[in-house]
Amino acid sequence: MRSFQLLLMMLFACFTAVSQITIDECQRQARENYPLIKKYDLVRQSADFSVSNAAKAYLPQVSLGAQATYQSDVPSFPEQMTQIYQQMGVNMAGLNKDQYKIALEINQVIWDGGMTKAQKDIARAEGSVSTQNVETEMYQIRERINQLFFGILALREQLAQNTLLKDLLQSNYENVTSLVHNGVALESDLDMVKAEQLTASQQRTQIESAITAYCQMLSVMTGMKIAETETFEKPGIHLLNSEISGLENARPELQLLEAQAQQFEAQKKAVNATTMPRLGLFAQGFYGYPGLNMFEDMMRDKWSWNYLAGVSLQWNFGSFYTRKGNLKKLQLAQQQVETQRDVFLFNNQLQQLQQQNEIEKMRKLTADDEEIIKLRTAIRQSSEAKYANGTMTINELLRDITAENQASLTKSIHEIERIRQIYELKNTVNQ
């Protein structure tokens, strides 16, 4: 029997844990649900295609062409030599002025000075820059999820304190009713308590409406069906304190700037590659008239098959004229990226310092909240006794009841604000 009860308790604990909504789960779901995530595949595919296209520079380049020309003049033998050949029985009529050719040409790069490798590096760097741009845009949703999640937690705390306030007001309403019946208290005192109850009810309506709106927005952001009755797990403060010690900055903006620097470095290699010679193989085969054997074609008008193959070397010295200027432009661009990185880190460190100060401030405030609540509770209990004895007015009692409720609410808000600031700090360094 004891084992069965233990099993039921474990199942209930598991069910409760699963049914709770955590901020980490909300952030993960929001990332997967956000429309911008679809850009990742497009960016990756585009980068893959660019790299693939750059790599194809080493594939054989094949071209097919045809031409028909009519020339004003063609090579021919001097008339004296033509007569001599005719006396020998050889007709050297010369080449026709109309010529035709259908050619197939193949070029194979052996070495292109590193241009293909540089183009592949540029394509990868551009893909990385595009990916980090998307990541930077998507990073903003983390802060929005934090605001919604902790907003719901804060509203839930207000709702819980409102319930306690309503219970306390109801208890005092019953006490005042009894005193009115006994002729000890005035009817107006009962009206004042009732007015406070109605005010608390109005506040509850506003809080519940705000919770509904926040849950709806969180549902849209995460793609999850989140009802107002869902249980939201408040992160443990002790675990979070251990997580924020020694945080390293891993913001996507830094990775974006690094990707841009790598892109400029790849472009430098491409500029240097333009000054290098190109070595390759080529082959050409054609069918037409005239062929490579010109003497044979001078004697007869006949199409023939021909081919030639060899090694080619090309070196464009004009690229040396612009190399220095292009490298200087890229160097200046890299310096701008480095400046942006320094500015970002400076502002980010200031933001971390402000958030750490806020966390410490909330810790100190929370340390005194419990004592304040105890004192406010003692004051309220004393005020209830004084009112019952006729030595305190109902206004003074309601003031102390409100002060006690506000102290409890302040403690809860301080705790949630401290956790929220810790998450903001983690968000500031992308941890």
XYZ file of C-alpha atoms in Angstrom:
431
model
C 0.000 0.000 0.000
C 2.804 2.391 0.870
C 4.535 1.600 -2.440
C 1.321 2.325 -4.331
C 0.958 5.690 -2.600
C 4.576 6.516 -3.362
C 4.000 5.657 -7.034
C 0.951 7.917 -7.156
C 2.944 10.758 -5.608
C 5.725 10.329 -8.162
C 3.243 10.297 -11.030
C 1.565 13.395 -9.667
C 4.932 15.159 -9.312
C 5.862 14.262 -12.884
C 2.512 15.464 -14.180
C 2.861 18.709 -12.268
C 6.394 19.260 -13.586
C 5.337 18.636 -17.171
C 2.299 20.888 -16.893
C 4.355 23.825 -15.636
C 5.417 26.419 -18.176
C 9.060 27.483 -17.879
C 10.777 30.515 -19.309
C 13.405 28.360 -21.034
C 10.695 26.397 -22.818
C 8.953 29.615 -23.846
C 12.171 31.010 -25.296
C 12.872 27.780 -27.197
C 9.338 27.599 -28.580
C 9.391 31.284 -29.519
C 12.601 30.772 -31.461
C 11.172 27.811 -33.360
C 7.833 29.521 -33.935
C 9.178 32.909 -35.041
C 8.777 33.453 -38.822
C 12.338 34.723 -39.137
C 13.671 31.220 -38.383
C 12.652 30.189 -41.907
C 15.367 32.463 -43.276
C 18.037 30.162 -41.850
C 17.418 27.451 -44.433
C 17.302 30.006 -47.229
C 20.600 31.541 -46.107
C 22.237 28.123 -45.771
C 21.034 26.982 -49.183
C 22.171 30.218 -50.794
C 25.636 29.872 -49.224
C 25.884 26.236 -50.341
C 24.984 27.186 -53.906
C 27.526 30.013 -53.931
C 30.316 27.746 -52.649
C 29.314 25.051 -55.118
C 29.349 27.510 -58.004
C 32.774 28.834 -56.996
C 34.163 25.285 -56.822
C 32.973 24.611 -60.373
C 35.650 26.949 -61.704
C 37.966 23.908 -61.779
C 35.561 21.883 -63.886
C 36.319 21.701 -67.612
C 34.705 24.595 -69.465
C 33.131 23.381 -72.707
C 31.841 25.656 -75.451
C 30.324 24.953 -78.850
C 30.330 27.516 -81.621
C 29.745 27.885 -85.337
C 30.595 30.588 -87.800
C 30.307 31.375 -91.512
C 32.391 34.208 -92.981
C 33.096 35.818 -96.294
C 36.523 37.422 -96.605
C 37.685 40.157 -98.921
C 40.910 38.255 -99.509
C 42.483 34.904 -98.685
C 46.010 33.490 -98.733
C 47.102 32.371 -102.223
C 50.291 31.483 -104.123
C 51.928 33.952 -106.493
C 50.774 33.588 -110.088
C 54.198 32.292 -111.230
C 54.073 29.464 -108.664
C 50.506 28.641 -109.633
C 51.576 28.281 -113.276
C 54.467 26.033 -112.281
C 52.117 23.813 -110.245
C 49.688 23.680 -113.197
C 52.501 22.532 -115.503
C 53.168 19.793 -112.940
C 49.476 18.775 -113.056
C 48.626 20.276 -109.662
C 45.740 22.725 -109.452
C 46.432 25.301 -106.688
C 43.248 27.340 -106.946
C 43.730 28.867 -103.497
C 41.305 29.192 -100.601
C 37.683 30.168 -101.069
C 36.563 33.504 -99.677
C 33.546 31.873 -98.008
C 34.648 29.862 -94.975
C 32.735 27.760 -92.415
C 33.537 26.244 -89.051
C 31.729 24.262 -86.294
C 34.024 24.076 -83.264
C 34.037 22.435 -79.845
C 36.475 23.936 -77.316
C 37.493 22.647 -73.878
C 39.459 24.665 -71.301
C 40.736 23.184 -68.060
C 42.136 25.393 -65.292
C 45.241 23.986 -63.646
C 45.998 26.915 -61.361
C 44.127 30.216 -61.092
C 46.343 31.979 -58.576
C 44.062 31.076 -55.646
C 41.005 32.889 -57.039
C 38.668 29.888 -56.768
C 39.637 29.268 -53.154
C 39.175 32.962 -52.377
C 35.728 32.982 -54.019
C 34.690 29.942 -51.947
C 35.916 31.662 -48.773
C 33.974 34.806 -49.718
C 30.816 32.750 -50.319
C 31.157 31.046 -46.935
C 31.844 34.379 -45.219
C 28.819 35.990 -46.876
C 26.692 33.059 -45.745
C 28.008 33.445 -42.208
C 27.276 37.196 -42.236
C 23.718 36.563 -43.449
C 23.199 33.870 -40.809
C 24.466 36.111 -38.017
C 22.239 38.940 -39.261
C 19.240 36.651 -38.867
C 20.517 35.492 -35.465
C 20.900 39.097 -34.323
C 17.347 39.910 -35.388
C 15.978 36.796 -33.685
C 17.889 37.571 -30.500
C 15.484 40.407 -29.781
C 12.643 37.957 -29.116
C 14.389 36.710 -25.958
C 13.873 40.070 -24.259
C 10.230 40.150 -25.345
C 9.652 36.663 -23.914
C 11.317 37.740 -20.651
C 9.021 40.748 -20.393
C 5.887 38.673 -21.005
C 6.867 35.760 -18.751
C 7.938 37.843 -15.767
C 5.009 40.177 -16.355
C 2.711 37.182 -15.902
C 4.580 36.106 -12.757
C 4.257 39.606 -11.298
C 0.553 39.743 -12.137
C 0.057 36.293 -10.599
C 1.667 37.556 -7.382
C -0.648 40.569 -7.407
C -3.584 38.234 -7.903
C -2.488 36.060 -4.963
C -2.080 39.110 -2.735
C -5.461 40.377 -3.910
C -7.003 37.080 -2.804
C -5.392 37.431 0.634
C -6.603 41.016 0.835
C -10.157 39.998 -0.061
C -10.098 37.244 2.567
C -8.784 39.666 5.177
C -11.376 42.285 4.253
C -14.122 39.672 4.380
C -12.979 38.601 7.846
C -13.012 42.196 9.003
C -16.381 42.779 7.322
C -17.823 39.949 9.387
C -16.243 41.354 12.559
C -17.562 44.855 11.850
C -21.001 43.396 11.077
C -20.998 41.728 14.468
C -19.921 44.984 16.153
C -22.650 46.926 14.320
C -25.273 44.423 15.471
C -24.042 44.846 19.040
C -24.186 48.614 18.705
C -20.436 49.043 19.157
C -19.653 50.188 15.557
C -21.409 52.479 13.115
C -23.124 51.391 9.917
C -20.814 53.714 7.987
C -17.862 51.628 9.154
C -19.429 48.645 7.438
C -19.905 50.717 4.279
C -16.243 51.690 4.269
C -15.146 48.052 4.504
C -17.584 47.152 1.736
C -16.133 49.934 -0.439
C -12.644 48.503 0.078
C -13.936 45.060 -0.907
C -15.395 46.471 -4.121
C -12.127 48.267 -4.856
C -10.247 44.984 -4.352
C -12.699 43.269 -6.723
C -12.071 45.925 -9.358
C -8.333 45.476 -8.969
C -8.770 41.723 -9.372
C -10.719 42.233 -12.600
C -7.964 44.455 -13.976
C -5.244 41.963 -12.974
C -7.108 39.012 -14.517
C -7.653 40.979 -17.722
C -3.950 41.825 -17.899
C -2.991 38.170 -17.301
C -5.303 37.105 -20.132
C -3.728 39.650 -22.504
C -0.179 38.609 -21.538
C -1.003 34.907 -21.986
C -2.492 35.593 -25.398
C 0.624 37.491 -26.502
C 2.857 34.725 -25.143
C 0.775 32.150 -27.016
C 1.239 34.048 -30.267
C 4.992 34.394 -29.686
C 5.579 30.742 -28.753
C 2.910 28.979 -30.789
C 1.798 27.255 -27.563
C -1.748 27.216 -26.240
C -1.369 29.052 -22.932
C -4.461 29.592 -20.800
C -4.718 31.977 -17.872
C -4.988 28.974 -15.535
C -1.624 27.519 -16.557
C 1.060 27.147 -13.904
C 4.185 29.234 -14.534
C 7.371 28.032 -12.875
C 9.347 30.731 -11.095
C 13.106 30.102 -11.591
C 15.026 29.299 -8.432
C 17.009 32.276 -7.212
C 19.850 30.218 -5.686
C 20.434 28.284 -8.912
C 20.420 31.503 -10.927
C 22.959 33.149 -8.629
C 25.409 30.331 -9.359
C 24.802 30.703 -13.102
C 25.665 34.396 -13.371
C 29.167 34.111 -11.919
C 31.858 34.445 -14.587
C 29.551 34.827 -17.587
C 31.313 35.137 -20.937
C 29.940 37.406 -23.631
C 28.550 35.381 -26.540
C 26.264 37.958 -28.126
C 25.388 37.331 -31.807
C 26.409 40.910 -32.624
C 30.016 39.968 -31.804
C 29.779 36.915 -34.026
C 28.305 39.092 -36.781
C 31.232 41.507 -36.553
C 33.661 38.579 -36.593
C 31.953 37.185 -39.705
C 32.249 40.581 -41.394
C 35.957 40.705 -40.560
C 36.400 37.223 -42.068
C 34.535 38.359 -45.164
C 36.933 41.284 -45.668
C 39.890 38.936 -45.122
C 38.587 36.624 -47.855
C 38.125 39.605 -50.160
C 41.775 40.538 -49.573
C 42.824 37.101 -50.791
C 40.662 37.563 -53.866
C 42.349 40.921 -54.607
C 45.796 39.311 -54.306
C 44.659 36.437 -56.512
C 43.837 38.830 -59.371
C 47.557 39.669 -59.687
C 48.597 36.033 -60.140
C 49.038 34.250 -63.497
C 46.537 31.654 -64.754
C 47.726 28.300 -66.036
C 45.499 25.934 -67.938
C 45.031 23.328 -70.630
C 42.934 23.736 -73.736
C 41.777 21.626 -76.645
C 39.762 22.555 -79.722
C 38.254 20.398 -82.401
C 36.379 21.724 -85.380
C 34.804 20.598 -88.600
C 34.798 23.017 -91.490
C 36.656 24.725 -94.279
C 39.477 25.601 -94.373
C 41.229 23.210 -91.996
C 44.662 23.360 -90.469
C 46.297 21.960 -93.596
C 46.046 25.079 -95.723
C 47.898 23.634 -98.712
C 45.496 20.722 -98.926
C 42.536 23.111 -98.804
C 44.028 25.251 -101.589
C 43.854 22.285 -103.918
C 40.318 21.172 -103.068
C 37.167 22.643 -101.570
C 36.391 20.047 -98.897
C 35.380 20.193 -95.238
C 37.662 18.342 -92.825
C 38.054 17.401 -89.146
C 40.815 19.244 -87.230
C 41.972 19.634 -83.654
C 44.635 21.319 -81.580
C 45.623 21.144 -77.882
C 48.091 22.878 -75.659
C 48.966 24.731 -72.473
C 48.024 28.374 -71.846
C 49.474 30.978 -69.516
C 47.753 34.312 -68.902
C 48.910 37.117 -66.660
C 46.934 40.361 -66.417
C 49.274 43.067 -65.143
C 46.484 45.649 -65.102
C 45.264 44.293 -61.739
C 48.464 45.570 -60.119
C 47.281 49.141 -60.736
C 44.251 48.819 -58.414
C 45.576 46.223 -55.943
C 46.967 48.693 -53.399
C 43.828 50.849 -53.374
C 41.488 47.863 -53.051
C 43.493 46.430 -50.146
C 43.490 49.823 -48.412
C 39.687 50.046 -48.691
C 39.299 46.580 -47.181
C 41.726 47.446 -44.387
C 39.694 50.555 -43.517
C 36.516 48.462 -43.513
C 38.147 46.019 -41.083
C 39.164 48.889 -38.816
C 35.571 50.137 -38.789
C 34.398 46.667 -37.760
C 36.958 46.610 -34.954
C 35.771 50.031 -33.790
C 32.157 48.844 -33.804
C 33.205 45.817 -31.763
C 34.965 47.987 -29.151
C 31.956 50.321 -28.887
C 29.555 47.389 -28.540
C 31.656 45.749 -25.812
C 31.962 49.061 -23.948
C 28.198 49.651 -23.971
C 27.521 46.010 -23.173
C 29.822 46.104 -20.145
C 28.082 49.250 -18.898
C 24.747 47.466 -19.271
C 26.073 44.453 -17.349
C 27.305 46.723 -14.555
C 23.902 48.425 -14.280
C 22.100 45.079 -14.173
C 24.474 43.679 -11.559
C 23.832 46.754 -9.419
C 20.072 46.243 -9.829
C 20.405 42.587 -8.809
C 22.367 43.559 -5.708
C 19.857 46.306 -4.875
C 16.951 43.843 -5.129
C 18.847 41.376 -2.929
C 19.236 43.995 -0.217
C 15.608 45.103 -0.498
C 14.378 41.517 -0.313
C 16.436 40.915 2.819
C 14.332 43.504 4.716
C 10.956 42.629 3.176
C 10.253 39.672 5.473
C 10.834 41.744 8.586
C 8.636 44.544 7.225
C 5.828 42.044 6.603
C 6.083 40.714 10.166
C 5.897 44.241 11.544
C 2.988 45.198 9.283
C 1.122 42.036 10.289
C 1.653 42.774 13.979
C 0.457 46.354 13.445
C -2.651 45.186 11.593
C -3.498 42.628 14.303
C -3.036 45.297 16.972
C -5.228 47.685 14.972
C -7.994 45.080 14.731
C -7.917 44.693 18.511
C -7.921 48.475 19.023
C -10.863 48.908 16.656
C -12.780 46.192 18.466
C -12.097 48.052 21.720
C -13.214 51.337 20.174
C -9.811 53.078 20.404
C -9.176 53.214 16.606
C -11.238 54.316 13.645
C -12.117 52.112 10.696
C -10.029 54.350 8.415
C -6.926 53.683 10.453
C -7.630 49.934 10.449
C -8.142 49.835 6.678
C -4.932 51.803 6.240
C -2.990 49.202 8.207
C -4.660 46.340 6.311
C -3.659 47.952 3.012
C -0.113 48.579 4.272
C 0.294 44.909 5.244
C -0.996 43.756 1.873
C 1.299 46.201 0.072
C 4.307 44.946 2.070
C 3.595 41.335 1.046
C 3.117 42.404 -2.577
C 6.331 44.435 -2.510
C 8.281 41.425 -1.270
C 6.937 39.265 -4.123
C 7.640 41.969 -6.707
C 11.188 42.416 -5.400
C 11.835 38.667 -5.724
C 10.463 38.520 -9.271
C 12.325 41.693 -10.251
C 15.556 40.207 -8.942
C 15.044 37.051 -11.003
C 14.078 39.135 -14.021
C 17.248 41.204 -13.727
C 19.306 38.010 -13.530
C 17.688 36.793 -16.750
C 18.264 40.193 -18.330
C 21.944 39.903 -17.380
C 22.102 36.447 -18.933
C 20.378 37.844 -21.982
C 22.868 40.702 -22.179
C 25.730 38.235 -22.610
C 23.687 35.573 -24.460
C 23.929 32.857 -21.799
